[in-house]
Coordinates of C-alpha atoms in Angstrom, one line a residue:
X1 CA 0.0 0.0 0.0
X2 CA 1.5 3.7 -0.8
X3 CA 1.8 5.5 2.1
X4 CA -0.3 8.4 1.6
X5 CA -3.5 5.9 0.6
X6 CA -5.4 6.0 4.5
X7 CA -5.8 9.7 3.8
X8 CA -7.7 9.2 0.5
X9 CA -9.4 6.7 2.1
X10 CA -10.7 8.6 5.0
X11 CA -12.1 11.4 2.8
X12 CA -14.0 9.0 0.0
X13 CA -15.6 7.4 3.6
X14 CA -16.7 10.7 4.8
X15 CA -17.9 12.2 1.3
X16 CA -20.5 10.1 0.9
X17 CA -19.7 8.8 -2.2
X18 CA -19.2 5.0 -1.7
X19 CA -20.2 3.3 -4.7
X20 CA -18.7 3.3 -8.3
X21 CA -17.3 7.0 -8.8
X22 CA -14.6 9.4 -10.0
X23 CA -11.5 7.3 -8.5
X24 CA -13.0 4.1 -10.0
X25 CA -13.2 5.5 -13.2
X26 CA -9.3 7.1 -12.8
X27 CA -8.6 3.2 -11.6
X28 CA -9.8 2.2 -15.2
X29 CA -8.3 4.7 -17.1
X30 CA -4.6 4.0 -15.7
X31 CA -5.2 0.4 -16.4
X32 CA -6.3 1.4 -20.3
X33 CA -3.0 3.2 -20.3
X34 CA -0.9 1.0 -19.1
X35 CA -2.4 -2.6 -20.6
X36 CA -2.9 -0.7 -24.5
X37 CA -6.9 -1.5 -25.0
X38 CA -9.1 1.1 -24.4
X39 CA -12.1 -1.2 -24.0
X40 CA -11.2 -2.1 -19.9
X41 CA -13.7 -1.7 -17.2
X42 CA -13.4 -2.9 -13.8
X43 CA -16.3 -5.3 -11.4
X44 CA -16.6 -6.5 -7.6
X45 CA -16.4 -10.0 -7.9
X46 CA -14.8 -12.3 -9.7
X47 CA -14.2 -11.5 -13.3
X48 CA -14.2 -15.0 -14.7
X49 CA -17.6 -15.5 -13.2
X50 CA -18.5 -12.1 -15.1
X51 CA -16.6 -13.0 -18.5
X52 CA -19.1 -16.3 -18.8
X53 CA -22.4 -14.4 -18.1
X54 CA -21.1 -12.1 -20.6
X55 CA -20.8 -14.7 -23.3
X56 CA -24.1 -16.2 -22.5
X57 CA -22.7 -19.5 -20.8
X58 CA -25.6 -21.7 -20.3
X59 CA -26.3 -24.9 -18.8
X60 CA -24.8 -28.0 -20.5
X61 CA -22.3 -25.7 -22.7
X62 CA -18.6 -26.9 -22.4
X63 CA -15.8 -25.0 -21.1
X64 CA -12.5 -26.3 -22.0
X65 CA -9.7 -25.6 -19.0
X66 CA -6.5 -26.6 -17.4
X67 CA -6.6 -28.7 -14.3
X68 CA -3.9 -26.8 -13.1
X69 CA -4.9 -23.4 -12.4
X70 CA -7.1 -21.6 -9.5
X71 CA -9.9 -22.4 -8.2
X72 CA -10.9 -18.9 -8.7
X73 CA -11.0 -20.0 -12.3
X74 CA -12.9 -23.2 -12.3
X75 CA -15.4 -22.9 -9.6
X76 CA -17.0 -20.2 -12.0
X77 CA -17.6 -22.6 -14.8
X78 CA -19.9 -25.1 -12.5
X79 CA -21.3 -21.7 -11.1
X80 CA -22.4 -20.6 -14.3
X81 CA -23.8 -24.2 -14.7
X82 CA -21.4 -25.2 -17.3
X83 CA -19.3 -28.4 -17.8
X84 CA -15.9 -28.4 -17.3
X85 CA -14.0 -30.2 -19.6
X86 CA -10.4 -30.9 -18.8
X87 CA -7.7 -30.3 -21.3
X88 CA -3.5 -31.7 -21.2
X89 CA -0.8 -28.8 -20.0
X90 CA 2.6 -28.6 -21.5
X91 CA 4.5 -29.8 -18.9
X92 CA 7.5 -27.5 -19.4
X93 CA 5.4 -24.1 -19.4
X94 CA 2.6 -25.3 -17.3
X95 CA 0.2 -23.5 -19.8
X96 CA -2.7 -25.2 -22.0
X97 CA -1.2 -28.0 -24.7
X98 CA -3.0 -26.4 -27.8
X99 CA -3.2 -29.7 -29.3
X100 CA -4.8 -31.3 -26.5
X101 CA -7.6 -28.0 -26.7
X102 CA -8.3 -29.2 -30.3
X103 CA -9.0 -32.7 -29.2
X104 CA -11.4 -31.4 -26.6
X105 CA -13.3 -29.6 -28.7
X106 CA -17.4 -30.5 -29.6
X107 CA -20.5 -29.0 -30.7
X108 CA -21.2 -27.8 -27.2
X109 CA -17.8 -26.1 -26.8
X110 CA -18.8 -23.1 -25.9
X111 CA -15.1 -21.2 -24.3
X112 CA -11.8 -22.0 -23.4
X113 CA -10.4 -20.7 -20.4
X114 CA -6.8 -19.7 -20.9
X115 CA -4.9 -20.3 -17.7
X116 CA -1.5 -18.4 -17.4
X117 CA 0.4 -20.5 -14.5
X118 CA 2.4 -17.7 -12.3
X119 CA 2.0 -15.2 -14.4
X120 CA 3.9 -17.5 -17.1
X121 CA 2.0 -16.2 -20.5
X122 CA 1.1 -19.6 -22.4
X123 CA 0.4 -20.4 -26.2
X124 CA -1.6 -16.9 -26.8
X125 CA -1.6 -17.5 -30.3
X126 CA -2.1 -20.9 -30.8
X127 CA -4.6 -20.9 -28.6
X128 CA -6.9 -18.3 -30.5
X129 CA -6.2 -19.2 -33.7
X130 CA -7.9 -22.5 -32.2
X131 CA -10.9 -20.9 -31.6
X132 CA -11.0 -18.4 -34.2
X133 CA -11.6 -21.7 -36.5
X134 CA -14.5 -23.3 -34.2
X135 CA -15.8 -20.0 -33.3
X136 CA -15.6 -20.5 -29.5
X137 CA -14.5 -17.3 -27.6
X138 CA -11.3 -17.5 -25.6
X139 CA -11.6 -16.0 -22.0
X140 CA -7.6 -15.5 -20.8
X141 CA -7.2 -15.6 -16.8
X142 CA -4.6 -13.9 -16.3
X143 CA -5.0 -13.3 -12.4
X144 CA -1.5 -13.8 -11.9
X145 CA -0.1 -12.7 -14.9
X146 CA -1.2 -8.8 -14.9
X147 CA 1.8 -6.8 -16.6
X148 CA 3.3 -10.1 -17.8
X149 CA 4.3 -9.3 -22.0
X150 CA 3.5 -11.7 -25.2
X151 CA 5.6 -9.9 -28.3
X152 CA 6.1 -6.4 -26.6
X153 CA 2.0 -5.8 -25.5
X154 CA 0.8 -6.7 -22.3
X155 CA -1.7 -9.3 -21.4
X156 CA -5.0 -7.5 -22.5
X157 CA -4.0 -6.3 -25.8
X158 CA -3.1 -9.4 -27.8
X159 CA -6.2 -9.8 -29.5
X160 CA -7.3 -12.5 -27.2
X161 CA -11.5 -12.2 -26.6
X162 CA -11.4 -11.5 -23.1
X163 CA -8.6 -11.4 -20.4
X164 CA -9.4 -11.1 -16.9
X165 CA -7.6 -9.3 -14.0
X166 CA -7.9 -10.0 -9.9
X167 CA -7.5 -7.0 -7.7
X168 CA -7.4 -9.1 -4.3
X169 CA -5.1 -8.4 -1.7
X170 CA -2.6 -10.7 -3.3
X171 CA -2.2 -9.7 -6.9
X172 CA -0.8 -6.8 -8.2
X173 CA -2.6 -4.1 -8.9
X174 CA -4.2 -4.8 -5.1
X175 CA -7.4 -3.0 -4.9
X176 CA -8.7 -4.6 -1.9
X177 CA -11.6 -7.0 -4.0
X178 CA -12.7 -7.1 -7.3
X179 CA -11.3 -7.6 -10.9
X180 CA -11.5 -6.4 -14.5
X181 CA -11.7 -7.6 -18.0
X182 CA -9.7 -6.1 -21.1
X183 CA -12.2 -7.1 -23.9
X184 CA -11.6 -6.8 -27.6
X185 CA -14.6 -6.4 -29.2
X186 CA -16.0 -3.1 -28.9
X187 CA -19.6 -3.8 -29.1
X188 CA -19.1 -6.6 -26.6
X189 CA -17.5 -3.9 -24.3
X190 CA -20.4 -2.2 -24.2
X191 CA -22.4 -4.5 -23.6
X192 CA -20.7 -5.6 -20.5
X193 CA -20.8 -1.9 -19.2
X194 CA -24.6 -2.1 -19.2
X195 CA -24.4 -5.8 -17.9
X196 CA -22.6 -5.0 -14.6
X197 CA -24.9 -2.1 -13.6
X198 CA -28.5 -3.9 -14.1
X199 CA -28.5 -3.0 -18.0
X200 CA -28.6 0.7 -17.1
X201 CA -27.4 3.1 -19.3
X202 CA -26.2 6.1 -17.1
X203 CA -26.3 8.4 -20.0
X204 CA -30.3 8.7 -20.4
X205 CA -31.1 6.9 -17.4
X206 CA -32.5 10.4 -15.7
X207 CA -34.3 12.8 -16.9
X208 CA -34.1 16.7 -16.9
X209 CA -35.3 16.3 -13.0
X210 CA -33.3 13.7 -12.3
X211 CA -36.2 11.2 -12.5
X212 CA -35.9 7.9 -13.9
X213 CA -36.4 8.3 -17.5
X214 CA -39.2 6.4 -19.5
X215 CA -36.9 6.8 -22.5
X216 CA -34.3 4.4 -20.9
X217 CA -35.8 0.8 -21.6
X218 CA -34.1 -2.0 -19.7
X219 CA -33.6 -4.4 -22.5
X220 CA -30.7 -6.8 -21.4
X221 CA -29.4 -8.6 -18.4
X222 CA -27.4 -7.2 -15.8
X223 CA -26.3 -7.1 -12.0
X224 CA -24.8 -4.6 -9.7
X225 CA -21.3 -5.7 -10.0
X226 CA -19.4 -2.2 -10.5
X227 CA -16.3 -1.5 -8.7
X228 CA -17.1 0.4 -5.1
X229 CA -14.9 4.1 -5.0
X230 CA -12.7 2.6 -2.2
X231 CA -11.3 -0.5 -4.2
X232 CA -11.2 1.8 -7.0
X233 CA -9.0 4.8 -5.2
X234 CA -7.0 1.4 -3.3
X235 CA -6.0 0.5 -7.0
X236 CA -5.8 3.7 -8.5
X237 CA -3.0 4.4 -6.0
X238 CA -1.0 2.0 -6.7
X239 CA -0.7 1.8 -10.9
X240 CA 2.1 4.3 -10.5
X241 CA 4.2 1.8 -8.9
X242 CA 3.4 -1.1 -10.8
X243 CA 6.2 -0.9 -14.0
X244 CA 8.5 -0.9 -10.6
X245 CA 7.2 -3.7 -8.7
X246 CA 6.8 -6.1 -11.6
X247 CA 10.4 -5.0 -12.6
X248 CA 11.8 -5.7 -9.0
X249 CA 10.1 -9.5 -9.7
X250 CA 11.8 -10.0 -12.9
X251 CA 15.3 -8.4 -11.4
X252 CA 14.6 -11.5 -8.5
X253 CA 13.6 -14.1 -10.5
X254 CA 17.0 -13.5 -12.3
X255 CA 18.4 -14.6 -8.8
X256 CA 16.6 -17.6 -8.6
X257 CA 17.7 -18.7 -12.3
X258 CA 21.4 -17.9 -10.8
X259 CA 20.7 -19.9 -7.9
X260 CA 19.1 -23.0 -9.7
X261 CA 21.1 -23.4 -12.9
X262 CA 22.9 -25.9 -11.6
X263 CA 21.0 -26.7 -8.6
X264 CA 21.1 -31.2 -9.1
X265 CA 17.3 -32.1 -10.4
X266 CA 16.2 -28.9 -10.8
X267 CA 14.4 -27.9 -14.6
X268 CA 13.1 -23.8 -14.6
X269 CA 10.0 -23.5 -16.2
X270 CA 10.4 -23.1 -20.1
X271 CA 11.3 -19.6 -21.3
X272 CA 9.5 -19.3 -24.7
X273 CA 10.4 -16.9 -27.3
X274 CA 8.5 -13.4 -27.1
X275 CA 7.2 -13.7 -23.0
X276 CA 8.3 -11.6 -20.7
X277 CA 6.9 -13.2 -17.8
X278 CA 5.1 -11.1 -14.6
X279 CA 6.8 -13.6 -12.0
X280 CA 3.6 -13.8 -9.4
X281 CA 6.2 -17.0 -8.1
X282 CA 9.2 -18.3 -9.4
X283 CA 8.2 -22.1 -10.4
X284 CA 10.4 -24.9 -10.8
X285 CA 10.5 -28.5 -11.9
X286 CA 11.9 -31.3 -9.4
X287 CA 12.4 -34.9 -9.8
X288 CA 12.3 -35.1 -6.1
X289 CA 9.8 -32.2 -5.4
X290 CA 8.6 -33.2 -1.7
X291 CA 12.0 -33.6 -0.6
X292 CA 13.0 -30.5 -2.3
X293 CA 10.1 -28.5 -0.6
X294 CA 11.6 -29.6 2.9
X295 CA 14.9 -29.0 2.5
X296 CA 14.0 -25.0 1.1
X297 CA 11.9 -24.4 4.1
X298 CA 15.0 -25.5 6.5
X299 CA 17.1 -22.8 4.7
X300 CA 14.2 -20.4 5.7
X301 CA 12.3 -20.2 1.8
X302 CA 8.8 -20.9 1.6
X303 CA 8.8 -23.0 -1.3
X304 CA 5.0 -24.6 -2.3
X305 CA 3.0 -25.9 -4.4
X306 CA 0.3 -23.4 -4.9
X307 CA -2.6 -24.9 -6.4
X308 CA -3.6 -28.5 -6.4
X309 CA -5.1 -30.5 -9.6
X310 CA -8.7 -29.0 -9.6
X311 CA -9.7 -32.5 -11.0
X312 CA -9.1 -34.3 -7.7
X313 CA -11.4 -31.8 -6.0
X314 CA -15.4 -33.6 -5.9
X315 CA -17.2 -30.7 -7.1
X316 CA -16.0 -31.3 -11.0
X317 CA -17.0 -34.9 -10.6
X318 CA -14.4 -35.2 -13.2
X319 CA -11.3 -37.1 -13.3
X320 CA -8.2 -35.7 -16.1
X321 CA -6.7 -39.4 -16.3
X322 CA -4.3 -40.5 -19.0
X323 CA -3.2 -36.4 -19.0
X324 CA 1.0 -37.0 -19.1
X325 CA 1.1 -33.3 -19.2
X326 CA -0.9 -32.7 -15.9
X327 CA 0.7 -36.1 -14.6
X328 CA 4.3 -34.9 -14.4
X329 CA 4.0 -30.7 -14.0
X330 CA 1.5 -31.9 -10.8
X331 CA 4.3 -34.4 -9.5
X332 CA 7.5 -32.1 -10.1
X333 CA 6.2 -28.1 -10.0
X334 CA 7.4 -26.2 -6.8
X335 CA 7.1 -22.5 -6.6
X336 CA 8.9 -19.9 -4.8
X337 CA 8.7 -16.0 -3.7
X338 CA 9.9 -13.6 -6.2
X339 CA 7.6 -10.8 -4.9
X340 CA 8.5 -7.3 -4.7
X341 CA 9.1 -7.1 -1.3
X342 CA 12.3 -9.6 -1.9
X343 CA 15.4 -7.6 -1.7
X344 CA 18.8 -8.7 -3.1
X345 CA 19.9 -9.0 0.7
X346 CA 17.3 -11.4 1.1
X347 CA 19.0 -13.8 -1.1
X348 CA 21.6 -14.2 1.0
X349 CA 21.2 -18.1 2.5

């Protein structure tokens, strides 16, 4: 948090001006800045949850999705009452095997969720060209990815569908709760700004009185999931320092690449030409993970595994057997801090 952001906050809680307002709509325009695409808008909530009610997700379509990612991402596909259907990883990247997507593929398809491990970009390309051909919309979660670089643009301007953002406490931009979505479409942005405020458009909404307005029909679906001022002025105050942060993780993941090049057992996660990864963690490959974990958090470094294989968890009632991808970067993947609160001093074991 900046130092000077209680102050702010103190005021906006006095002023009476609580809900979606003048620093949520700053918060959004730094992020249009910064990401490239000028169709971003921010939401309370989670934003994969939004991005399927945006495309209409109904019960019985398919979404296609790694088994390796958050549950932040897959718990919104059952949600939305969707099936899940599990596709293969690249074991070296830890990203969706393209191939494997294709395979998946049926009349029902209806998305594919594009999971970025760590803030590792995966195959962006690939990926959409895959859909592009079935004509299935491609929702990137790139939770822990934000500010992570596929052929010089940011995640949110690479012509993907829709990415998706986390604000939580810990992702980067932290704006206390909430998320966003960096759409490409234009017409589709618009619709989602109607779609998160109860299909309202503010514009004609009142009339010369400040009445409701017969002349503003309601004639699409929506919620109030806008952004609340606080969240809003938390994140606003802290896109200055972003560029900085997410360099101070690259500058330390440099020191774990140093430490583990020839570290006995030890892979680093594939670095693939054109990514310039965000670093949310540092993740590695082991032949002996377990015993690897223990012996890093002797030395005093909170190594872990993260996330568990969503397809062990009941909900899904769906198995991902025979997947040699999910198999071995489940068995071997270990992750460390490479936040930017690590200083190079703090290297020093």
């Amino acid at each position: 948090m900046p130092e000077e952001v209680s102050d702010g906050i103190n005021k906006i809680l006095f002023s009476g001006q609580l809900s979606y307002g003048v620093h949520t709509k700053e918060f959004e325009d730094k992020l249009r800045d910064y990401i490239g695409n000028k169709n971003i808008l921010t939401v309370s909530g989670n934003s994969i949850f939004f991005a399927l009610k945006l495309v209409d997700i109904k019960p019985d379509d398919e979404i296609i999705v790694s088994p390796m990612s958050c549950l932040m991402t897959t718990q919104p596909v059952k949600y939305a009452g969707a099936k899940v259907v599990w596709a293969d990883i690249d074991p070296q990247t830890g990203s969706l095997d393209p191939q494997d997507v294709e395979k998946k593929i049926t009349k029902k398809t209806k998305a594919i969720i594009h999971y970025h491990w760590a803030g590792n970009p995966g195959y962006i390309d690939e990926i959409n060209q895959i859909a592009k051909k079935y004509g299935i919309t491609v929702i990137e979660d790139a939770t822990e990815s934000f500010g992570a670089e596929y052929k010089g643009n940011k995640l949110g301007n690479t012509n993907t569908d829709i990415v998706c953002y986390s604000f939580t406490p810990v992702r980067l931009p932290n704006a206390i709760d909430g998320g966003g979505l960096a759409i490409n479409d234009t017409a589709l942005y618009k619709r989602a700004l109607l779609m998160r405020d109860l299909g309202i458009n503010r514009e004609i909404f009142r009339d010369e009185y400040g009445e409701i307005s017969e002349g503003c029909d309601i004639d699409s679906i929506g919620d109030s999931s806008a952004m609340n001022n606080i969240s809003g002025y938390v994140g606003s105050s802290q896109m200055p320092f972003i560029s900085s942060l997410i360099n101070q993780q690259r500058d330390n993941a440099l020191r774990w690449d140093k430490y583990f090049e020839n570290y006995p057992g030890v892979r680093i996660l594939q670095k693939r030409e054109g990514i310039i990864p965000s670093y949310w963690a540092y993740t590695i490959l082991s032949d002996n993970r377990d015993d690897l974990l223990l012996e890093l958090r002797e030395k005093g470094i909170y190594a872990s595994k993260v996330h568990l294989r969503n397809d062990l968890y009941s909900i899904f009632n769906s198995r991902a057997s025979g997947f040699q991808g999910v198999n071995e970067f489940s068995n071997k993947q270990l992750n460390l801090p490479c936040g930017w609160w690590l200083k190079e001093a703090d290297y020093d074991f």
